[in-house]
Coordinates of C-alpha atoms in Angstrom, one line a residue:
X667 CA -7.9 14.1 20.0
X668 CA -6.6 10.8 19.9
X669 CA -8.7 8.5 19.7
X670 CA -6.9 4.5 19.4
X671 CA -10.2 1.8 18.9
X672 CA -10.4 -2.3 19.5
X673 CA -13.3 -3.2 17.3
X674 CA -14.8 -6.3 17.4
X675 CA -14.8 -8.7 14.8
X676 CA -17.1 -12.1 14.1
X677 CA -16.0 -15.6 12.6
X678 CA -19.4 -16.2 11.6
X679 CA -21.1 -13.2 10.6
X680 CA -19.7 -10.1 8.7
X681 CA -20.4 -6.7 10.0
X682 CA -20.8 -4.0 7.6
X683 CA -20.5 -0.3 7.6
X684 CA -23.6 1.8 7.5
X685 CA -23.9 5.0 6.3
X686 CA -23.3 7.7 8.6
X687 CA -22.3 5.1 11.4
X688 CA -19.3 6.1 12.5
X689 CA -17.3 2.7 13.1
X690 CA -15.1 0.8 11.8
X691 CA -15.8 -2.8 11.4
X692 CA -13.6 -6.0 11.0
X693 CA -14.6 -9.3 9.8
X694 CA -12.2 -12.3 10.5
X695 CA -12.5 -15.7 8.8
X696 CA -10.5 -18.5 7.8
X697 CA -10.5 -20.9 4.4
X698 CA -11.2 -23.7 7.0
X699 CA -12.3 -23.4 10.5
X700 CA -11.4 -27.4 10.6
X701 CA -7.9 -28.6 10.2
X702 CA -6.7 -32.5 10.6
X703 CA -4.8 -33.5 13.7
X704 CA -2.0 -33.1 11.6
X705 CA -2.4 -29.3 11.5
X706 CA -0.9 -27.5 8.3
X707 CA -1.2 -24.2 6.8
X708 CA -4.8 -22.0 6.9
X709 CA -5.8 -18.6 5.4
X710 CA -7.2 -16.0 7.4
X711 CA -8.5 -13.4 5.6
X712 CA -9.2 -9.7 7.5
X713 CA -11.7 -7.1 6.0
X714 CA -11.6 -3.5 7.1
X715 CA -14.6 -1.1 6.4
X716 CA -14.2 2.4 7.3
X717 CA -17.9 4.7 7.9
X718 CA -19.0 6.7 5.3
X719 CA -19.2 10.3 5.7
X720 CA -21.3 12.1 3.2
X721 CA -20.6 15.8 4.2
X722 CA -17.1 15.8 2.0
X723 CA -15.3 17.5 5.3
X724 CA -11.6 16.4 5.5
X725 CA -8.5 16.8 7.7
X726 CA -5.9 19.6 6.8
X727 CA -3.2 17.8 4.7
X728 CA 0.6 19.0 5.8
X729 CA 2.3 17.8 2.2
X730 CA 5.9 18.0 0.8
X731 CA 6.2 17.6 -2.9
X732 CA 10.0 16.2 -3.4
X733 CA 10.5 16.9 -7.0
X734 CA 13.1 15.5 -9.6
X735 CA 14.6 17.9 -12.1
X736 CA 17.8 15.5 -12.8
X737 CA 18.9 15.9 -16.3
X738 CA 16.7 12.7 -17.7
X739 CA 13.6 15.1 -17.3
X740 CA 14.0 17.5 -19.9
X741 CA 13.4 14.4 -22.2
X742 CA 9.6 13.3 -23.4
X743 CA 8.7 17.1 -22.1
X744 CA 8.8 15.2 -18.4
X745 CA 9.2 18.6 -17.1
X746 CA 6.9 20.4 -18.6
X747 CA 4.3 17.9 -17.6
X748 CA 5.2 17.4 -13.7
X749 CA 4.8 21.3 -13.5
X750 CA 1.5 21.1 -14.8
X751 CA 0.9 18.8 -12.4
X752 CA 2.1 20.6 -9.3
X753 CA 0.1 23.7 -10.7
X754 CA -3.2 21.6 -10.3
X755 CA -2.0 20.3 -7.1
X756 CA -1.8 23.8 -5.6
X757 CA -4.9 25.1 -7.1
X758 CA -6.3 21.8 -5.0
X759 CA -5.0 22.9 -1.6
X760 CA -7.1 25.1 0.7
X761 CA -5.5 27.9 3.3
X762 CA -5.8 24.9 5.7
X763 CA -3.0 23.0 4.4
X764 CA 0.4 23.5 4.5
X765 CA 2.7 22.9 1.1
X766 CA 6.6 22.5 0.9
X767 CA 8.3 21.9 -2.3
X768 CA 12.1 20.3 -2.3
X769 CA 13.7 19.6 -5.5
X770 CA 16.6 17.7 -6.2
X771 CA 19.2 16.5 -8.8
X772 CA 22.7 16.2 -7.7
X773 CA 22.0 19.3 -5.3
X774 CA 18.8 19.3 -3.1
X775 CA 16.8 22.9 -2.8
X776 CA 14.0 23.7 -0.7
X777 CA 12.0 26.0 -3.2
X778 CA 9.3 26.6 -0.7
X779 CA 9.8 26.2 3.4
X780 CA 6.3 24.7 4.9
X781 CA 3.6 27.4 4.8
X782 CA 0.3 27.7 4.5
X783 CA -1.4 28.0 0.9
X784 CA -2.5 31.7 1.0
X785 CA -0.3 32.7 -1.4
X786 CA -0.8 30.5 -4.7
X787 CA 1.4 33.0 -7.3
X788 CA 4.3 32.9 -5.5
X789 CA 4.1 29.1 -5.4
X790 CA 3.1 28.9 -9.2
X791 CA 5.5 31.2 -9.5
X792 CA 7.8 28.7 -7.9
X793 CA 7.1 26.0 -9.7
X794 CA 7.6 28.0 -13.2
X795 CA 11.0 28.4 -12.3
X796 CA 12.1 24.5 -12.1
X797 CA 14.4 23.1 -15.1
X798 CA 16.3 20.2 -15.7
X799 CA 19.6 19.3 -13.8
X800 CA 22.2 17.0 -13.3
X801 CA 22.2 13.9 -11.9
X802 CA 20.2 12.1 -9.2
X803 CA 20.2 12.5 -5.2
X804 CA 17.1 11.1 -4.1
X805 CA 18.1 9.8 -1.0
X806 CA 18.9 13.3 -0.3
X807 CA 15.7 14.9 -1.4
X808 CA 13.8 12.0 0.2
X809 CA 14.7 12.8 4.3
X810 CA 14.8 16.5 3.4
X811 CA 11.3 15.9 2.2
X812 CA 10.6 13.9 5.2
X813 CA 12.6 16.1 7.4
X814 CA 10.1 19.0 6.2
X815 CA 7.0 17.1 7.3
X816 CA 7.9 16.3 10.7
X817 CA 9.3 19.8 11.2
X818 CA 5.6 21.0 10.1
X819 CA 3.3 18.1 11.2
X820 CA 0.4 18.5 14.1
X821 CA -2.5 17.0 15.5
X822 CA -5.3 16.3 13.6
X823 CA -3.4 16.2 9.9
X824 CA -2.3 14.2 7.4
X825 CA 1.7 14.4 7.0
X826 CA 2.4 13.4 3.6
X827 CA 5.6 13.2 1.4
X828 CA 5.1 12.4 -2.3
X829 CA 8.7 11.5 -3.8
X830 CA 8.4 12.0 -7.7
X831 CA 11.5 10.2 -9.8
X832 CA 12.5 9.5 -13.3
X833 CA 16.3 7.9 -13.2
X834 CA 18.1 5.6 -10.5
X835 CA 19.5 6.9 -7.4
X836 CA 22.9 7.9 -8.0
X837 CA 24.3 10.0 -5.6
X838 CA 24.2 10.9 -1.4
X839 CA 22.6 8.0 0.0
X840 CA 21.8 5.1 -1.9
X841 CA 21.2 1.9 -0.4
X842 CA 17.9 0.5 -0.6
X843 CA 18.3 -1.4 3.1
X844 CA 19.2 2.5 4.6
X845 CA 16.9 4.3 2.7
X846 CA 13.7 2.1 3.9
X847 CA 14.9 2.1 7.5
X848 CA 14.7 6.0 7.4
X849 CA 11.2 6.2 5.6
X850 CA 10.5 3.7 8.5
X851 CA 11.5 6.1 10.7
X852 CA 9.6 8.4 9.6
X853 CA 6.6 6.5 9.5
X854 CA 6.8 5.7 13.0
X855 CA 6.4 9.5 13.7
X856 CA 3.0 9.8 11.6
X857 CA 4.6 10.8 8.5
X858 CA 4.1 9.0 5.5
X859 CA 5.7 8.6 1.8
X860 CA 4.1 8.1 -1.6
X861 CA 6.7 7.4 -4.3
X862 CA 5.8 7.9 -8.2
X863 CA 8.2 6.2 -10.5
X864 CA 8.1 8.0 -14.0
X865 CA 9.0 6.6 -16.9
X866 CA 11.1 3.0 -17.4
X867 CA 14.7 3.8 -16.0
X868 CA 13.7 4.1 -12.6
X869 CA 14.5 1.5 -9.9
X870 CA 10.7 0.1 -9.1
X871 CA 12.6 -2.4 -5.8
X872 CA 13.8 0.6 -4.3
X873 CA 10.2 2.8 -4.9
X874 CA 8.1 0.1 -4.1
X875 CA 9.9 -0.4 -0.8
X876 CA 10.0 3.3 0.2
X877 CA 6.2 3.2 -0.1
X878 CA 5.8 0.3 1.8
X879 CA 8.1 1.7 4.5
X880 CA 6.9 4.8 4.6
X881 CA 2.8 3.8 4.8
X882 CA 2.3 5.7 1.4
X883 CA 1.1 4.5 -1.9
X884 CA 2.8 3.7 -5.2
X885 CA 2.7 4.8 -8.7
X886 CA 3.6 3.5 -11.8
X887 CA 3.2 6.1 -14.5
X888 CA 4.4 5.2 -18.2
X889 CA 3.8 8.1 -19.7
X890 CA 4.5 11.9 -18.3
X891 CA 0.8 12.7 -19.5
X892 CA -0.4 11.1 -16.6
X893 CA 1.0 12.8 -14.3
X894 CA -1.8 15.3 -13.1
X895 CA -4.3 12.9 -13.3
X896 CA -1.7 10.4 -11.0
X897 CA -1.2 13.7 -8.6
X898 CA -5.1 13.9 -8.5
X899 CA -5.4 10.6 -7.4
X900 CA -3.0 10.7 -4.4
X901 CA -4.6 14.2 -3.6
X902 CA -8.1 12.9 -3.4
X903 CA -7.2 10.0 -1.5
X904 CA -5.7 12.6 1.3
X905 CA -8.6 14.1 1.4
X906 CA -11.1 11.7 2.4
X907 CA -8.4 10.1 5.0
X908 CA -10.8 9.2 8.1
X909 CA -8.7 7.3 10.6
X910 CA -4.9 8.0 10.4
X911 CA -2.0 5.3 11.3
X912 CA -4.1 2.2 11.6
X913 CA -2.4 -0.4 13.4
X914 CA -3.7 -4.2 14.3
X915 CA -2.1 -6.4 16.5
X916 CA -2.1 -9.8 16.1
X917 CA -1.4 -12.1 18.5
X918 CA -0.7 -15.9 17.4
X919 CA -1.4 -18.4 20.3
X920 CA -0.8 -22.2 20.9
X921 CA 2.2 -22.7 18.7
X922 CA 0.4 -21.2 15.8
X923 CA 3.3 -19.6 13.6
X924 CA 2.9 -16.9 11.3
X925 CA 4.0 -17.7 7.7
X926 CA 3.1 -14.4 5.5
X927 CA 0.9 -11.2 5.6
X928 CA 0.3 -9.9 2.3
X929 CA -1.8 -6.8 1.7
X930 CA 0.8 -4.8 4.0
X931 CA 3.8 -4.7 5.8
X932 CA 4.2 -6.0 9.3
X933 CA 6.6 -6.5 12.0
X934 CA 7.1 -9.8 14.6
X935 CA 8.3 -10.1 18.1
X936 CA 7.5 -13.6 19.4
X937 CA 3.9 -14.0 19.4
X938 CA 2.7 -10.1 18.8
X939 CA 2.4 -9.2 14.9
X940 CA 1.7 -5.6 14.4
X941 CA 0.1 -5.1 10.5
X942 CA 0.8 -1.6 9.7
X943 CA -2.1 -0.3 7.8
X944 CA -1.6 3.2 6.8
X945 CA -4.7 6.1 6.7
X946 CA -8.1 4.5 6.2
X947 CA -10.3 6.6 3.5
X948 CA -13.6 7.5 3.8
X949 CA -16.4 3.8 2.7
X950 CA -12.8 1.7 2.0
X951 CA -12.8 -1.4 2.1
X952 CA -9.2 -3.3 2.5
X953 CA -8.2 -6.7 2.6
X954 CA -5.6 -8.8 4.5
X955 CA -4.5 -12.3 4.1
X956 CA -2.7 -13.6 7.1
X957 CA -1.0 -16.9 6.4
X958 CA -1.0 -19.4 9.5
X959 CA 0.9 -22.8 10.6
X960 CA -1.1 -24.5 13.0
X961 CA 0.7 -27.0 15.2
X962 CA -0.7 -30.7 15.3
X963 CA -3.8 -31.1 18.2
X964 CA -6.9 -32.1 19.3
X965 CA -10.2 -30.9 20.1
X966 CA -9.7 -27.1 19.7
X967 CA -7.8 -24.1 19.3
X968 CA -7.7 -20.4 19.2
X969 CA -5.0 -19.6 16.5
X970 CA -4.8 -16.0 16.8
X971 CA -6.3 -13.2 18.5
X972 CA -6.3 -9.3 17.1
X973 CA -7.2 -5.8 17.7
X974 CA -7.4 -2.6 15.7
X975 CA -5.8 1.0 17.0
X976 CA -6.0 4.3 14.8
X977 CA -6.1 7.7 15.3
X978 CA -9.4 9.7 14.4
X979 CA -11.6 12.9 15.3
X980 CA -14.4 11.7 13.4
X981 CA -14.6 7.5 13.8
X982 CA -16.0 6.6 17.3
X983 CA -13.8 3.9 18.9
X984 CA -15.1 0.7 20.3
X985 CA -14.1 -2.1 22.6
X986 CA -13.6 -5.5 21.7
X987 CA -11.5 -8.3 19.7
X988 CA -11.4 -10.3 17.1
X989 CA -10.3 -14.2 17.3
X990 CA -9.8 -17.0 15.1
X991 CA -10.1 -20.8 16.0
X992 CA -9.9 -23.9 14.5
X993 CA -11.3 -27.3 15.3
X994 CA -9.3 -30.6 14.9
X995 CA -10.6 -33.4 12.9
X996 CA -9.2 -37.0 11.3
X997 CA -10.9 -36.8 8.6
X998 CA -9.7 -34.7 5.5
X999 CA -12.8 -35.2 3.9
X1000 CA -14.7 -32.7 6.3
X1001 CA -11.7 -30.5 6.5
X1002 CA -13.6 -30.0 2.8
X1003 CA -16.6 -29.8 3.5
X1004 CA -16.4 -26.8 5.9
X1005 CA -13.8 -25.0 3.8
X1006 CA -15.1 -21.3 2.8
X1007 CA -14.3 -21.2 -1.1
X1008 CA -15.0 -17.3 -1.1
X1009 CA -12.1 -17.0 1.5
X1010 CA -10.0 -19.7 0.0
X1011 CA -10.5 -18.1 -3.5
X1012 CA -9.2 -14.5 -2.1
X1013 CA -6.5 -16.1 -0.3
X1014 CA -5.2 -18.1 -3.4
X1015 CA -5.1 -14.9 -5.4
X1016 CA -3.1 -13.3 -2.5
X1017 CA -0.9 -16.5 -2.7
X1018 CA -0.2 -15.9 -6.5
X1019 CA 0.6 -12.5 -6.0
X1020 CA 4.2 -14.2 -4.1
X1021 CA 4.9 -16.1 -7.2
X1022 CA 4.6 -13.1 -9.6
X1023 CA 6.8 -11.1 -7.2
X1024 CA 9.2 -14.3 -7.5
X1025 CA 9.0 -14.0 -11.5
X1026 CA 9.8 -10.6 -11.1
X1027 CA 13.3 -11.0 -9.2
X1028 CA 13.8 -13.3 -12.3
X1029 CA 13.1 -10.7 -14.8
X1030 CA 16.0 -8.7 -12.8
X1031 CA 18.6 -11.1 -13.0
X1032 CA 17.7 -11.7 -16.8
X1033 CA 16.6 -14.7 -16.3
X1034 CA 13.1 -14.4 -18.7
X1035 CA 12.1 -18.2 -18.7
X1036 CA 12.2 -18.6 -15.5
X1037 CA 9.8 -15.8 -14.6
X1038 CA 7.2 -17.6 -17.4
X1039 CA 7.5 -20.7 -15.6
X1040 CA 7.0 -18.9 -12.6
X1041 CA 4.1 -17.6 -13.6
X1042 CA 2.8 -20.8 -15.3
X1043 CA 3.1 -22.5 -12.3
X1044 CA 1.3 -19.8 -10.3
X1045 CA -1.5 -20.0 -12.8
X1046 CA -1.5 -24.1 -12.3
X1047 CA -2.1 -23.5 -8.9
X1048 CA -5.4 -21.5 -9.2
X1049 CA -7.0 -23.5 -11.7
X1050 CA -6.3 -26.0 -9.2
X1051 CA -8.1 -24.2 -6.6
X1052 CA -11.2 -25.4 -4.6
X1053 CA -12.1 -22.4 -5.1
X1054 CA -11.9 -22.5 -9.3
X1055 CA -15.3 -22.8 -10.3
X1056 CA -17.0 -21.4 -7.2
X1057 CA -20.0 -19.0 -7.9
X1058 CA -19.4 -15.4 -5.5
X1059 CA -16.1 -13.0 -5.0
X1060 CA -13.4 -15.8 -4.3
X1061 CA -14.2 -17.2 -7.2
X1062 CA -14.4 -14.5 -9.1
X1063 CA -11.5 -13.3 -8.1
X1064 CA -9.7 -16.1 -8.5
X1065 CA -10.5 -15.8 -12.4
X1066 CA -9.9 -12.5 -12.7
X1067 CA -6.4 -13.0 -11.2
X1068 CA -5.9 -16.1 -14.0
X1069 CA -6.5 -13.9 -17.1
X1070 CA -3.9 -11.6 -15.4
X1071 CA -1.6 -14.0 -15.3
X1072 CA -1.8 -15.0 -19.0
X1073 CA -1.6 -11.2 -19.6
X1074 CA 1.9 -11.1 -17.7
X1075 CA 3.0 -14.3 -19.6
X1076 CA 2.5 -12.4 -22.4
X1077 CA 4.2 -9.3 -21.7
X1078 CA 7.1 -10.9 -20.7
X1079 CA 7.5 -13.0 -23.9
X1080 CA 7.4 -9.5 -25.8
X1081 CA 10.8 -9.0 -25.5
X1082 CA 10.3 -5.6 -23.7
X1083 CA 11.5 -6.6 -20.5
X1084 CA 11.9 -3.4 -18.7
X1085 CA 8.6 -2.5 -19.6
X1086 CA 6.6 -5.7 -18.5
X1087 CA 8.7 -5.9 -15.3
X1088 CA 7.3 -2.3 -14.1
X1089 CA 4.2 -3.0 -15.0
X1090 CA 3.7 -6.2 -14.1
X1091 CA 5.0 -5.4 -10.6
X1092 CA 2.7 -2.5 -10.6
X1093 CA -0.1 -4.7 -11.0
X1094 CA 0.6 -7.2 -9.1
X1095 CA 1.0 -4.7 -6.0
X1096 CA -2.5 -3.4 -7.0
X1097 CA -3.9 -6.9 -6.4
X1098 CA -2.6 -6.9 -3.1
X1099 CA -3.6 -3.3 -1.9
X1100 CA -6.6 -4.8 -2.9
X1101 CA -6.9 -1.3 -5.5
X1102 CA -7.5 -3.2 -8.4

């Protein structure tokens, strides 16, 4: 049953999640409750934490593997190891679930229609059977993928599609704009789409985006012996899925503009921000930094207001909002004082993620010093931080995300620049799922 919560969140004082308390809590806080009269750009930063549930029960998972057997994977054994992979996957699923397999190379073929898993030889058997092809219509094994899910999909399940590809789409549909409005779509409906990029010819923009459109994860994985433990990964995190399609809705008041979410994709019309979120696993924590321009004032001002919806048969909902405010001041000198360094430490990080995706359109365009100076310049910035040599997480985090930096400046003066673009950009969008 549906179940869609508002769950109250403090300012002041973090709630937690205790174990076997069935809530979800929210905590909302800024880098600085106190802006000048001026007004200028703050940092609020949202923290999810879903219950914990120690009884290891989860929800029947409807899944569609959509599976490349172009011609590039018959090199490195890719093959061999993706059906290894799916093997383990099916021994994974229970008579519960449902499974569908599509593979695709120039031609897409449903190998297996959605059904439930009671008959695991047949789909081994399946699997056995796939070999290398021609060339590469993802787009088309992508909606038949997602096509299969919504045909199969019901209440109370997780609809996933996990898109596996080696090589650049190059055939049916390939436009990154149409493909992302269809996983979109999709998304809309309650299914979702993990994409795995395998290998360094594939296009990480367009995977990237498909995830982030479709509410699914992303994968980088270098080498096709990481396959099954990749597939694991994604599988587990299905299974401890405890609230499915979390949404919050923002609501920015007072001439308070919104400048950036990062952590997850969002949507504006006028002053209502919806923050898609995606399932919420069993004890996760996740992390949101919502970047605001507050308009000149006095006295004070409630920036933003904000509620959480998901669907869940386990979570309990509960009523309430969350709000942010801010208090004008002329003096920047206690805008200082009552700045939060562990929020404005977490929020620089989430800041620097921006300028490494920056670097990376350089890296595309060939342009290799430019991306260094990018990411010089983003590491000049958190030195420069407030928050730099602050004891606690911000800081911590703020360090962490320096010595990553230097570790991308690095890669990309190898002289391997396909390789340190992929997994730099991988990286970097670990940071800001907060799944580092």
């Amino acid at each position: 049953m549906r179940a869609f919560a508002l769950l109250f969140a403090s300012l002041v004082l973090g709630l937690t999640a205790r174990a076997q308390d069935p809530t979800v809590t929210v905590t909302a806080k800024l880098n600085t409750p106190v802006v000048t009269v001026h007004g200028g750009s703050v940092y609020l930063h949202l923290g999810l934490r879903s219950p914990r549930f120690d009884d290891h029960r989860r929800q029947p998972i409807n899944l569609v593997v959509v599976f490349d057997r172009s011609g590039s994977m018959s090199d490195e054994r890719k093959i061999d190891y993706a059906r290894r992979a799916l093997h383990r996957l099916i021994d994974g699923l229970t008579e519960a679930d449902q499974f569908s397999l599509v593979i695709y190379d120039d031609v897409v073929e449903v190998l297996a229609q959605p059904q439930r898993v009671n008959d695991r030889r047949r789909l081994h058997a399946m699997v056995d059977r796939i070999s290398p092809g021609g060339s590469t219509n993802l787009g088309g094994g992508m909606m038949e993928g997602l096509r299969l899910a919504h045909s199969s999909a019901g209440r109370g399940r997780i609809n996933r599609v996990i898109l596996l590809s080696d090589g650049l789409a190059n055939q049916g549909i390939t436009s990154p704009h149409e493909l992302n409005r269809i996983a979109r779509q999709y998304r809309q409906d309650g299914v979702s789409l993990t994409t795995m990029g395998l290998g360094l010819d594939y296009n990480e923009n367009l995977m990237v985006g498909l995830s982030e459109n479709g509410g699914g994860n992303y994968y980088f994985i270098e080498h096709p012996n990481q396959m099954a433990h990749i597939l694991g990964r994604e599988f587990d995190m299905m299974s401890s899925v405890v609230c499915r399609n979390a949404v919050i809705e923002l609501r920015v008041q007072g001439g308070t503009r919104v400048k950036d979410i990062i952590g997850s994709s969002w949507t504006q019309n006028g002053e209502r921000v919806l923050v898609q979120l995606g399932d919420l696993m069993n004890d996760e924590q996740r992390e949101l930094t919502v970047e605001l321009d507050v308009p000149r004032g006095s006295g004070s001002l409630t920036i933003a207001e904000g509620t959480l919806g998901f669907e869940s048969d386990r979570v309990k909902p509960s009523s309430g909002t969350f709000a942010a405010a801010v208090r004008y001041v002329d003096d920047p000198r206690v805008v200082e004082k009552n700045r939060d360094l562990e929020v404005q430490g977490k929020s620089d990080v989430a800041a620097s993620t921006r300028r490494v995706e920056r670097a990376m359109e350089a890296l595309d365009e060939g342009r290799e010093e430019d991306a260094a100076v990018e990411l010089k310049g983003a590491r000049e910035a958190l030195s420069a931080s407030p928050a730099a040599s602050a004891a606690g997480a911000g800081g911590d985090a703020l360090r962490s995300q320096i010595g990553r930096l230097d570790a991308f400046k690095d890669s990309v003066a190898s002289g391997d620049a396909k390789k340190a673009k992929k997994s730099i950009q991988y990286q970097n969008y670990q940071v800001q799922k907060n799944k580092k």
